[in-house]
Amino acid sequence: MELLSEHACFGGVQRFYQHASSIIGLPMKFSVFLPPQTVIDNAGGQVPALIYLAGLTCNEETFMTKAGAQQLAATLGLALIAPDTSPRGANVPGEAESWDFGVGAGFYLDATQPPWSRHYRMESYLTAELLPLLTSTLPVNASRIGIFGHSMGGHGALTLALRHPALFKSVSAFAPICAPTQCPWGRKAFTGYLGADPGTWAAHDATALMSRLHAAPYPGGILIDQGMADKFLPEQLHPHLFEAACATANQALQIRRHAGYDHGYYFIATFMADHLNHHARQLSRGRC
């Protein structure tokens, strides 16, 4: 992988990388914050890591420049990883025509419909390529990985955690798309990437996935923060549906609803410390 830039940050280091992805078939960019525990003492062992999945129109830089996460991550000894939100340069016809599908809107799944299926394979890229690459080349502990995200990335965090519980030991989300099969963003993306048969969509819907479970995959709890002034809440997000599914599965869930907060990064930055601490507790002792 190619190091594009490096910046000292709260005693640690903020890096931006690019590599040739065999799964995507294109160059992919991602960012990594390594806390001072890894920079000061390279022999000090591996640290737990959080992978953050950003929302529609964002890229690998958005979280690192807007969320204000590095200072506390440095104190907690957490590495932060932020991939891009979709392939770039696939040149699929129509991929840049709308902001909620195509470029910047990969929805963290593997497309099954041509022409998207050739390059839009974000789930396999993240789980089978990027994380193994980073845990084999950086001082990151492969057995202590958490996942969180925002909006489309919150959808990705919840679904990937439920689909790969052996890989991700903790999960949280900011204003996630909780039931994409039941909202316009999800129906548009799933129709394009997965086809017109709704029967194939449930495997990538957090509410549907949770509804199928008979035991809680995350006994340490799932944390969701939702702003009540979020203009996307009524039509697109549906946290109440995920809440009901968690209750049925006896999955511990804390949904915190905040008056006055919208969908943006001021909201995310306000509650970032709570999410980092949520993950640090679980990654320090498994899922207990």
Coordinates of N, CA, C and O in Angstrom, one line a residue, residues 20-176:
A20 N -3.9 -0.9 -4.4 CA -4.6 -1.6 -5.5 C -5.4 -2.7 -5.0 O -4.9 -3.7 -4.5
S21 N -6.7 -2.6 -5.0 CA -7.6 -3.6 -4.5 C -7.9 -4.7 -5.5 O -8.4 -4.4 -6.6
S22 N -7.6 -5.9 -5.1 CA -7.9 -7.0 -6.0 C -9.4 -7.3 -6.1 O -9.9 -7.8 -7.1
I23 N -10.1 -7.1 -5.0 CA -11.6 -7.4 -4.9 C -12.4 -6.3 -5.7 O -13.3 -6.6 -6.4
I24 N -12.0 -5.1 -5.5 CA -12.7 -4.0 -6.2 C -12.2 -3.9 -7.6 O -13.0 -3.6 -8.5
G25 N -11.0 -4.2 -7.8 CA -10.4 -4.1 -9.2 C -10.0 -2.7 -9.5 O -9.8 -2.4 -10.7
L26 N -9.8 -1.9 -8.5 CA -9.5 -0.5 -8.8 C -8.6 0.0 -7.6 O -8.7 -0.6 -6.5
P27 N -7.9 1.1 -7.7 CA -7.3 1.7 -6.5 C -8.3 2.2 -5.5 O -9.4 2.7 -5.9
M28 N -8.0 1.9 -4.2 CA -8.9 2.4 -3.2 C -8.1 3.1 -2.1 O -7.0 2.8 -1.8
K29 N -8.8 4.2 -1.6 CA -8.1 5.0 -0.6 C -8.7 4.7 0.8 O -9.9 4.4 0.9
F30 N -7.9 4.9 1.8 CA -8.4 4.8 3.2 C -7.5 5.6 4.1 O -6.4 6.0 3.7
S31 N -8.0 5.9 5.3 CA -7.2 6.6 6.3 C -7.1 5.8 7.6 O -8.0 5.0 7.9
V32 N -6.0 6.1 8.3 CA -5.8 5.4 9.5 C -5.2 6.4 10.5 O -4.3 7.1 10.2
F33 N -5.7 6.4 11.7 CA -5.1 7.1 12.9 C -4.5 6.0 13.8 O -5.2 5.1 14.2
L34 N -3.2 6.1 14.0 CA -2.6 5.3 15.0 C -2.3 6.0 16.3 O -1.7 7.1 16.2
P35 N -2.7 5.5 17.4 CA -2.5 6.3 18.7 C -1.0 6.3 19.1 O -0.2 5.5 18.5
P36 N -0.6 7.1 20.0 CA 0.8 7.2 20.5 C 1.3 5.9 21.0 O 2.6 5.7 20.9
Q37 N 0.5 5.0 21.5 CA 1.0 3.7 22.0 C 1.7 3.0 20.9 O 2.6 2.1 21.2
T38 N 1.4 3.2 19.6 CA 2.0 2.4 18.5 C 3.2 3.2 17.9 O 4.1 2.7 17.4
V39 N 3.1 4.6 18.0 CA 4.1 5.4 17.4 C 5.3 5.6 18.3 O 6.5 5.5 17.8
I40 N 5.1 5.8 19.6 CA 6.2 6.0 20.5 C 7.0 4.7 20.7 O 8.2 4.7 20.8
D41 N 6.3 3.6 20.8 CA 7.0 2.3 21.1 C 6.5 1.3 20.1 O 5.5 0.6 20.2
N42 N 7.2 1.2 19.0 CA 6.8 0.3 17.9 C 6.8 -1.2 18.4 O 6.2 -2.0 17.7
A43 N 7.5 -1.5 19.5 CA 7.5 -2.8 20.0 C 6.4 -3.0 21.1 O 6.4 -4.0 21.8
G44 N 5.6 -2.0 21.2 CA 4.6 -2.1 22.4 C 3.4 -2.9 22.2 O 2.6 -3.0 23.0
G45 N 3.3 -3.6 21.1 CA 2.2 -4.5 20.9 C 1.1 -3.9 20.0 O 1.2 -2.8 19.6
Q46 N 0.1 -4.7 19.8 CA -1.0 -4.3 18.9 C -2.1 -3.6 19.7 O -2.3 -3.9 20.9
V47 N -2.8 -2.7 19.1 CA -3.9 -2.0 19.7 C -5.2 -2.4 19.1 O -5.3 -2.8 17.9
P48 N -6.3 -2.2 19.8 CA -7.6 -2.4 19.2 C -7.9 -1.4 18.2 O -7.3 -0.3 18.2
A49 N -8.9 -1.6 17.3 CA -9.2 -0.6 16.2 C -10.6 -0.5 16.0 O -11.4 -1.5 16.2
L50 N -11.1 0.6 15.6 CA -12.4 0.9 15.1 C -12.4 1.2 13.7 O -11.7 2.1 13.2
I51 N -13.3 0.6 12.9 CA -13.5 0.9 11.5 C -14.8 1.8 11.5 O -15.8 1.4 12.0
Y52 N -14.7 2.9 10.9 CA -15.8 3.9 10.7 C -16.2 3.9 9.3 O -15.4 4.1 8.4
L53 N -17.5 3.7 9.1 CA -18.1 3.8 7.8 C -18.9 5.1 7.6 O -19.9 5.3 8.3
A54 N -18.5 5.9 6.7 CA -19.1 7.2 6.5 C -20.4 7.1 5.6 O -20.7 6.0 5.1
G55 N -21.1 8.2 5.5 CA -22.4 8.2 4.9 C -22.3 8.7 3.4 O -21.3 8.8 2.8
L56 N -23.5 8.8 2.8 CA -23.6 9.2 1.4 C -22.8 10.5 1.1 O -22.8 11.4 1.9
T57 N -22.1 10.4 0.0 CA -21.3 11.5 -0.6 C -20.0 11.7 0.1 O -19.2 12.5 -0.3
C58 N -19.7 11.0 1.2 CA -18.5 11.1 1.9 C -17.3 10.3 1.3 O -17.6 9.5 0.4
N59 N -16.1 10.4 1.9 CA -15.0 9.6 1.5 C -14.1 9.3 2.7 O -14.5 9.5 3.8
E60 N -12.9 8.8 2.4 CA -12.0 8.4 3.5 C -11.5 9.5 4.3 O -11.0 9.3 5.4
E61 N -11.7 10.8 3.9 CA -11.2 11.9 4.7 C -12.2 12.5 5.7 O -11.9 13.1 6.6
T62 N -13.5 12.2 5.4 CA -14.6 13.0 6.1 C -14.5 12.8 7.6 O -14.5 13.7 8.3
F63 N -14.5 11.6 8.0 CA -14.5 11.3 9.4 C -13.2 11.8 10.1 O -13.3 12.5 11.2
M64 N -12.1 11.7 9.5 CA -10.9 12.1 10.2 C -10.8 13.6 10.3 O -10.1 14.1 11.3
T65 N -11.4 14.3 9.4 CA -11.3 15.8 9.5 C -12.5 16.5 10.2 O -12.3 17.6 10.6
K66 N -13.6 15.8 10.4 CA -14.8 16.4 10.9 C -15.2 15.9 12.3 O -15.9 16.6 13.0
A67 N -14.9 14.6 12.6 CA -15.5 14.0 13.8 C -14.9 14.3 15.1 O -15.5 14.1 16.1
G68 N -13.7 14.8 15.1 CA -13.0 15.1 16.3 C -12.7 13.9 17.2 O -12.8 14.0 18.4
A69 N -12.3 12.8 16.6 CA -12.2 11.5 17.3 C -10.8 11.2 17.8 O -10.6 10.5 18.7
Q70 N -9.8 11.9 17.2 CA -8.4 11.4 17.4 C -7.9 11.7 18.8 O -7.2 10.9 19.4
Q71 N -8.3 12.8 19.5 CA -7.7 13.1 20.8 C -8.1 12.0 21.8 O -7.2 11.5 22.5
L72 N -9.4 11.7 21.9 CA -9.8 10.6 22.8 C -9.2 9.3 22.4 O -8.9 8.5 23.2
A73 N -9.2 9.0 21.1 CA -8.7 7.7 20.6 C -7.2 7.6 21.0 O -6.8 6.5 21.4
A74 N -6.5 8.7 21.0 CA -5.1 8.6 21.5 C -5.0 8.3 23.0 O -4.2 7.5 23.4
T75 N -5.9 8.8 23.8 CA -5.9 8.5 25.2 C -6.3 7.1 25.5 O -5.7 6.4 26.3
L76 N -7.3 6.6 24.7 CA -7.8 5.2 24.9 C -6.9 4.2 24.3 O -7.1 3.0 24.5
G77 N -6.0 4.6 23.4 CA -5.2 3.6 22.7 C -5.9 2.9 21.6 O -5.7 1.7 21.4
L78 N -6.8 3.6 20.9 CA -7.6 3.0 19.8 C -7.1 3.5 18.4 O -6.9 4.7 18.2
A79 N -6.9 2.5 17.5 CA -6.6 2.9 16.1 C -8.0 3.2 15.5 O -9.0 2.6 15.8
L80 N -8.0 4.1 14.5 CA -9.2 4.4 13.8 C -8.9 4.2 12.3 O -7.9 4.6 11.8
I81 N -9.9 3.6 11.6 CA -9.8 3.2 10.2 C -11.0 3.7 9.5 O -12.1 3.5 9.9
A82 N -10.8 4.4 8.4 CA -12.0 4.9 7.6 C -11.7 4.7 6.1 O -10.9 5.3 5.5
P83 N -12.5 3.7 5.6 CA -12.4 3.5 4.1 C -13.2 4.5 3.3 O -14.0 5.2 3.9
D84 N -13.0 4.5 2.0 CA -13.9 5.2 1.2 C -15.3 4.6 1.1 O -15.5 3.5 1.6
T85 N -16.2 5.3 0.6 CA -17.6 4.9 0.6 C -18.1 4.1 -0.6 O -19.2 3.6 -0.7
S86 N -17.2 4.1 -1.6 CA -17.5 3.4 -2.8 C -16.3 3.2 -3.7 O -15.3 3.9 -3.4
P87 N -16.3 2.4 -4.7 CA -15.2 2.5 -5.7 C -15.2 3.9 -6.4 O -16.2 4.6 -6.4
R88 N -14.0 4.2 -6.9 CA -13.9 5.4 -7.7 C -13.2 5.1 -9.0 O -12.3 4.3 -9.0
G89 N -13.7 5.6 -10.1 CA -13.1 5.4 -11.4 C -13.6 4.1 -12.1 O -13.0 3.7 -13.0
A90 N -14.7 3.6 -11.6 CA -15.3 2.4 -12.3 C -15.9 2.7 -13.6 O -16.0 1.8 -14.5
N91 N -16.3 4.0 -13.8 CA -16.9 4.4 -15.1 C -18.1 3.6 -15.5 O -18.3 3.4 -16.7
V92 N -18.9 3.3 -14.5 CA -20.1 2.6 -14.8 C -21.1 3.7 -15.3 O -21.2 4.7 -14.7
P93 N -21.8 3.4 -16.4 CA -22.8 4.5 -16.9 C -23.8 4.8 -15.8 O -24.4 3.9 -15.2
G94 N -23.9 6.1 -15.5 CA -24.9 6.6 -14.6 C -24.4 6.6 -13.1 O -25.2 7.0 -12.2
E95 N -23.2 6.2 -12.9 CA -22.7 6.1 -11.5 C -22.6 7.5 -10.8 O -22.6 7.5 -9.5
A96 N -22.5 8.5 -11.5 CA -22.4 9.9 -10.9 C -23.6 10.8 -11.1 O -23.5 12.0 -10.9
E97 N -24.7 10.2 -11.5 CA -25.9 11.0 -11.8 C -26.7 11.4 -10.6 O -27.5 12.3 -10.7
S98 N -26.6 10.7 -9.5 CA -27.3 11.0 -8.3 C -26.5 10.9 -7.1 O -25.5 10.1 -7.1
W99 N -26.8 11.6 -6.0 CA -25.9 11.6 -4.9 C -26.1 10.4 -3.9 O -25.3 10.1 -3.1
D100 N -27.3 9.7 -4.1 CA -27.6 8.6 -3.2 C -27.5 7.2 -3.9 O -28.0 6.3 -3.4
F101 N -26.8 7.1 -5.0 CA -26.5 5.9 -5.6 C -25.3 6.0 -6.5 O -25.1 7.0 -7.2
G102 N -24.5 5.0 -6.5 CA -23.3 5.0 -7.3 C -22.1 5.6 -6.6 O -21.8 5.2 -5.4
V103 N -21.3 6.5 -7.2 CA -20.1 7.0 -6.5 C -20.5 7.7 -5.2 O -21.4 8.5 -5.1
G104 N -19.8 7.3 -4.2 CA -20.0 7.8 -2.8 C -21.2 7.2 -2.1 O -21.6 7.6 -1.0
A105 N -21.7 6.1 -2.7 CA -22.9 5.5 -2.2 C -22.9 4.0 -2.4 O -23.9 3.4 -2.9
G106 N -21.9 3.3 -1.9 CA -21.7 1.9 -2.2 C -22.5 1.0 -1.3 O -22.7 -0.2 -1.5
F107 N -23.1 1.6 -0.2 CA -24.0 0.9 0.7 C -23.4 -0.4 1.4 O -24.0 -1.2 2.0
Y108 N -22.0 -0.5 1.3 CA -21.3 -1.5 2.1 C -21.8 -2.9 1.8 O -21.9 -3.8 2.8
L109 N -22.2 -3.2 0.6 CA -22.6 -4.6 0.2 C -21.9 -5.0 -1.1 O -21.3 -4.2 -1.7
D110 N -22.1 -6.2 -1.5 CA -21.6 -6.7 -2.8 C -22.7 -6.7 -3.8 O -23.7 -7.5 -3.6
A111 N -22.6 -5.9 -4.8 CA -23.6 -5.8 -5.8 C -23.6 -7.2 -6.6 O -22.6 -7.8 -6.8
T112 N -24.8 -7.6 -6.9 CA -25.0 -8.8 -7.7 C -25.5 -8.5 -9.1 O -25.5 -9.5 -9.9
Q113 N -25.9 -7.3 -9.4 CA -26.4 -7.0 -10.7 C -25.4 -6.3 -11.6 O -24.7 -5.3 -11.1
P114 N -25.2 -6.7 -12.8 CA -24.3 -6.0 -13.7 C -25.0 -4.6 -14.1 O -26.2 -4.5 -14.1
P115 N -24.1 -3.6 -14.3 CA -22.7 -3.6 -14.4 C -22.0 -3.3 -13.0 O -20.8 -3.3 -12.9
W116 N -22.8 -3.2 -12.0 CA -22.3 -2.8 -10.7 C -21.5 -4.0 -10.0 O -20.6 -3.7 -9.2
S117 N -21.8 -5.2 -10.3 CA -21.2 -6.3 -9.7 C -19.8 -6.5 -9.9 O -19.1 -7.2 -9.2
R118 N -19.2 -5.9 -10.9 CA -17.8 -6.0 -11.2 C -16.9 -5.3 -10.2 O -15.9 -5.8 -9.8
H119 N -17.3 -4.1 -9.8 CA -16.5 -3.3 -9.0 C -17.1 -2.9 -7.6 O -16.4 -2.7 -6.6
Y120 N -18.4 -2.9 -7.5 CA -19.1 -2.4 -6.3 C -19.3 -3.6 -5.4 O -20.3 -4.2 -5.2
R121 N -18.2 -3.9 -4.7 CA -18.1 -5.1 -3.8 C -17.5 -4.7 -2.4 O -16.5 -5.2 -2.0
M122 N -18.2 -3.7 -1.8 CA -17.7 -3.1 -0.6 C -17.6 -4.0 0.6 O -16.7 -4.0 1.4
E123 N -18.6 -4.9 0.7 CA -18.6 -5.9 1.9 C -17.4 -6.8 1.8 O -16.6 -6.9 2.8
S124 N -17.2 -7.4 0.7 CA -16.0 -8.3 0.6 C -14.7 -7.5 0.7 O -13.7 -8.0 1.3
Y125 N -14.7 -6.3 0.1 CA -13.5 -5.5 0.2 C -13.1 -5.2 1.7 O -12.0 -5.4 2.1
L126 N -14.1 -4.8 2.5 CA -13.8 -4.4 3.8 C -13.4 -5.6 4.7 O -12.5 -5.6 5.4
T127 N -14.2 -6.7 4.6 CA -14.0 -7.8 5.5 C -12.9 -8.8 5.0 O -12.3 -9.4 5.9
A128 N -12.7 -8.9 3.7 CA -11.8 -10.0 3.2 C -10.5 -9.4 2.7 O -9.6 -10.2 2.4
E129 N -10.4 -8.1 2.5 CA -9.2 -7.5 2.0 C -8.6 -6.4 2.8 O -7.5 -6.5 3.3
L130 N -9.4 -5.3 3.1 CA -8.8 -4.2 3.8 C -8.4 -4.5 5.3 O -7.3 -4.3 5.7
L131 N -9.3 -5.1 6.0 CA -9.0 -5.4 7.4 C -7.8 -6.5 7.5 O -6.9 -6.3 8.3
P132 N -7.8 -7.5 6.7 CA -6.6 -8.4 6.7 C -5.3 -7.7 6.3 O -4.3 -8.0 6.9
L133 N -5.4 -6.8 5.4 CA -4.2 -6.0 5.0 C -3.7 -5.2 6.1 O -2.5 -5.2 6.4
L134 N -4.6 -4.5 6.8 CA -4.2 -3.6 7.9 C -3.7 -4.4 9.1 O -2.7 -4.0 9.8
T135 N -4.4 -5.4 9.5 CA -4.0 -6.2 10.7 C -2.6 -7.0 10.4 O -2.0 -7.3 11.4
S136 N -2.3 -7.1 9.2 CA -1.0 -7.8 8.9 C 0.1 -6.9 8.7 O 1.3 -7.3 8.7
T137 N -0.2 -5.6 8.5 CA 0.9 -4.6 8.2 C 1.0 -3.5 9.2 O 2.1 -2.9 9.3
L138 N 0.0 -3.3 10.0 CA 0.0 -2.3 11.0 C -0.2 -2.9 12.4 O -0.7 -4.0 12.5
P139 N 0.2 -2.2 13.5 CA 0.1 -2.8 14.9 C -1.3 -2.7 15.4 O -1.7 -2.1 16.4
V140 N -2.2 -3.4 14.7 CA -3.7 -3.5 15.0 C -4.0 -5.0 15.3 O -3.6 -5.9 14.6
N141 N -4.7 -5.1 16.4 CA -5.1 -6.5 16.9 C -6.3 -7.0 16.1 O -7.4 -6.4 16.3
A142 N -6.2 -8.0 15.3 CA -7.3 -8.5 14.5 C -8.4 -9.1 15.3 O -9.5 -9.2 14.8
S143 N -8.1 -9.5 16.6 CA -9.2 -10.0 17.4 C -9.9 -9.0 18.3 O -10.8 -9.3 19.0
R144 N -9.6 -7.7 18.1 CA -10.2 -6.6 18.8 C -10.6 -5.5 17.9 O -10.0 -4.4 17.9
I145 N -11.5 -5.8 17.0 CA -12.0 -4.8 16.0 C -13.5 -4.5 16.3 O -14.3 -5.4 16.4
G146 N -13.8 -3.2 16.3 CA -15.1 -2.7 16.4 C -15.5 -2.0 15.2 O -14.7 -1.6 14.4
I147 N -16.8 -1.7 15.0 CA -17.3 -1.0 13.8 C -18.4 -0.1 14.2 O -19.2 -0.4 15.0
F148 N -18.3 1.1 13.6 CA -19.4 2.1 13.7 C -19.5 2.9 12.5 O -18.7 2.9 11.6
G149 N -20.6 3.7 12.4 CA -20.7 4.5 11.2 C -21.9 5.5 11.3 O -22.6 5.5 12.3
H150 N -22.1 6.2 10.2 CA -23.1 7.3 10.2 C -24.0 7.1 9.0 O -23.5 6.9 7.9
S151 N -25.3 7.2 9.2 CA -26.3 7.2 8.1 C -26.2 5.9 7.2 O -26.4 4.8 7.7
M152 N -25.8 6.1 6.0 CA -25.5 4.9 5.2 C -24.4 4.0 5.8 O -24.5 2.8 5.8
G153 N -23.5 4.7 6.4 CA -22.4 4.0 7.1 C -22.9 3.3 8.4 O -22.4 2.3 8.9
G154 N -23.9 3.9 9.1 CA -24.5 3.3 10.2 C -25.3 2.0 9.8 O -25.2 1.0 10.5
H155 N -25.9 2.1 8.6 CA -26.5 0.9 8.0 C -25.4 -0.2 7.8 O -25.6 -1.3 8.2
G156 N -24.3 0.3 7.3 CA -23.2 -0.7 7.0 C -22.6 -1.3 8.3 O -22.4 -2.5 8.4
A157 N -22.5 -0.4 9.3 CA -22.0 -0.9 10.6 C -22.9 -2.0 11.2 O -22.4 -3.0 11.6
L158 N -24.2 -1.7 11.2 CA -25.1 -2.6 11.8 C -25.2 -3.9 11.0 O -25.1 -5.0 11.6
T159 N -25.3 -3.8 9.7 CA -25.4 -5.1 8.9 C -24.2 -5.9 8.9 O -24.2 -7.1 9.0
L160 N -23.0 -5.2 8.8 CA -21.8 -6.0 8.7 C -21.5 -6.6 10.1 O -21.0 -7.7 10.2
A161 N -21.8 -5.9 11.2 CA -21.7 -6.5 12.5 C -22.6 -7.7 12.7 O -22.1 -8.8 13.2
L162 N -23.8 -7.7 12.2 CA -24.7 -8.8 12.3 C -24.3 -9.9 11.3 O -24.6 -11.1 11.7
R163 N -23.8 -9.6 10.2 CA -23.4 -10.6 9.2 C -22.0 -11.3 9.6 O -21.7 -12.4 9.1
H164 N -21.2 -10.5 10.3 CA -19.8 -11.0 10.6 C -19.5 -10.8 12.1 O -18.6 -10.1 12.5
P165 N -20.3 -11.4 13.0 CA -20.1 -11.2 14.4 C -18.7 -11.8 14.9 O -18.3 -11.3 16.0
A166 N -18.1 -12.7 14.2 CA -16.8 -13.2 14.6 C -15.7 -12.2 14.3 O -14.7 -12.2 14.9
L167 N -16.0 -11.3 13.4 CA -15.0 -10.3 13.0 C -15.0 -9.0 13.8 O -14.0 -8.5 14.3
F168 N -16.3 -8.6 14.1 CA -16.5 -7.3 14.8 C -17.0 -7.6 16.2 O -18.0 -8.2 16.4
K169 N -16.3 -7.1 17.2 CA -16.6 -7.4 18.6 C -17.4 -6.3 19.3 O -17.9 -6.5 20.4
S170 N -17.7 -5.2 18.6 CA -18.5 -4.1 19.2 C -19.1 -3.3 18.0 O -18.5 -3.3 16.9
V171 N -20.2 -2.7 18.3 CA -20.9 -2.0 17.2 C -21.7 -0.8 17.7 O -22.3 -0.9 18.8
S172 N -21.7 0.3 17.0 CA -22.5 1.4 17.3 C -22.8 2.2 16.0 O -22.2 1.9 15.0
A173 N -23.7 3.2 16.1 CA -24.1 4.0 14.9 C -24.6 5.3 15.3 O -25.3 5.5 16.3
F174 N -24.4 6.3 14.4 CA -25.1 7.6 14.4 C -26.1 7.7 13.3 O -25.8 7.5 12.1
A175 N -27.3 7.9 13.7 CA -28.4 8.1 12.7 C -28.4 7.1 11.6 O -28.4 7.5 10.4
P176 N -28.4 5.8 11.9 CA -28.3 4.8 10.8 C -29.6 4.6 10.1 O -30.7 4.9 10.5

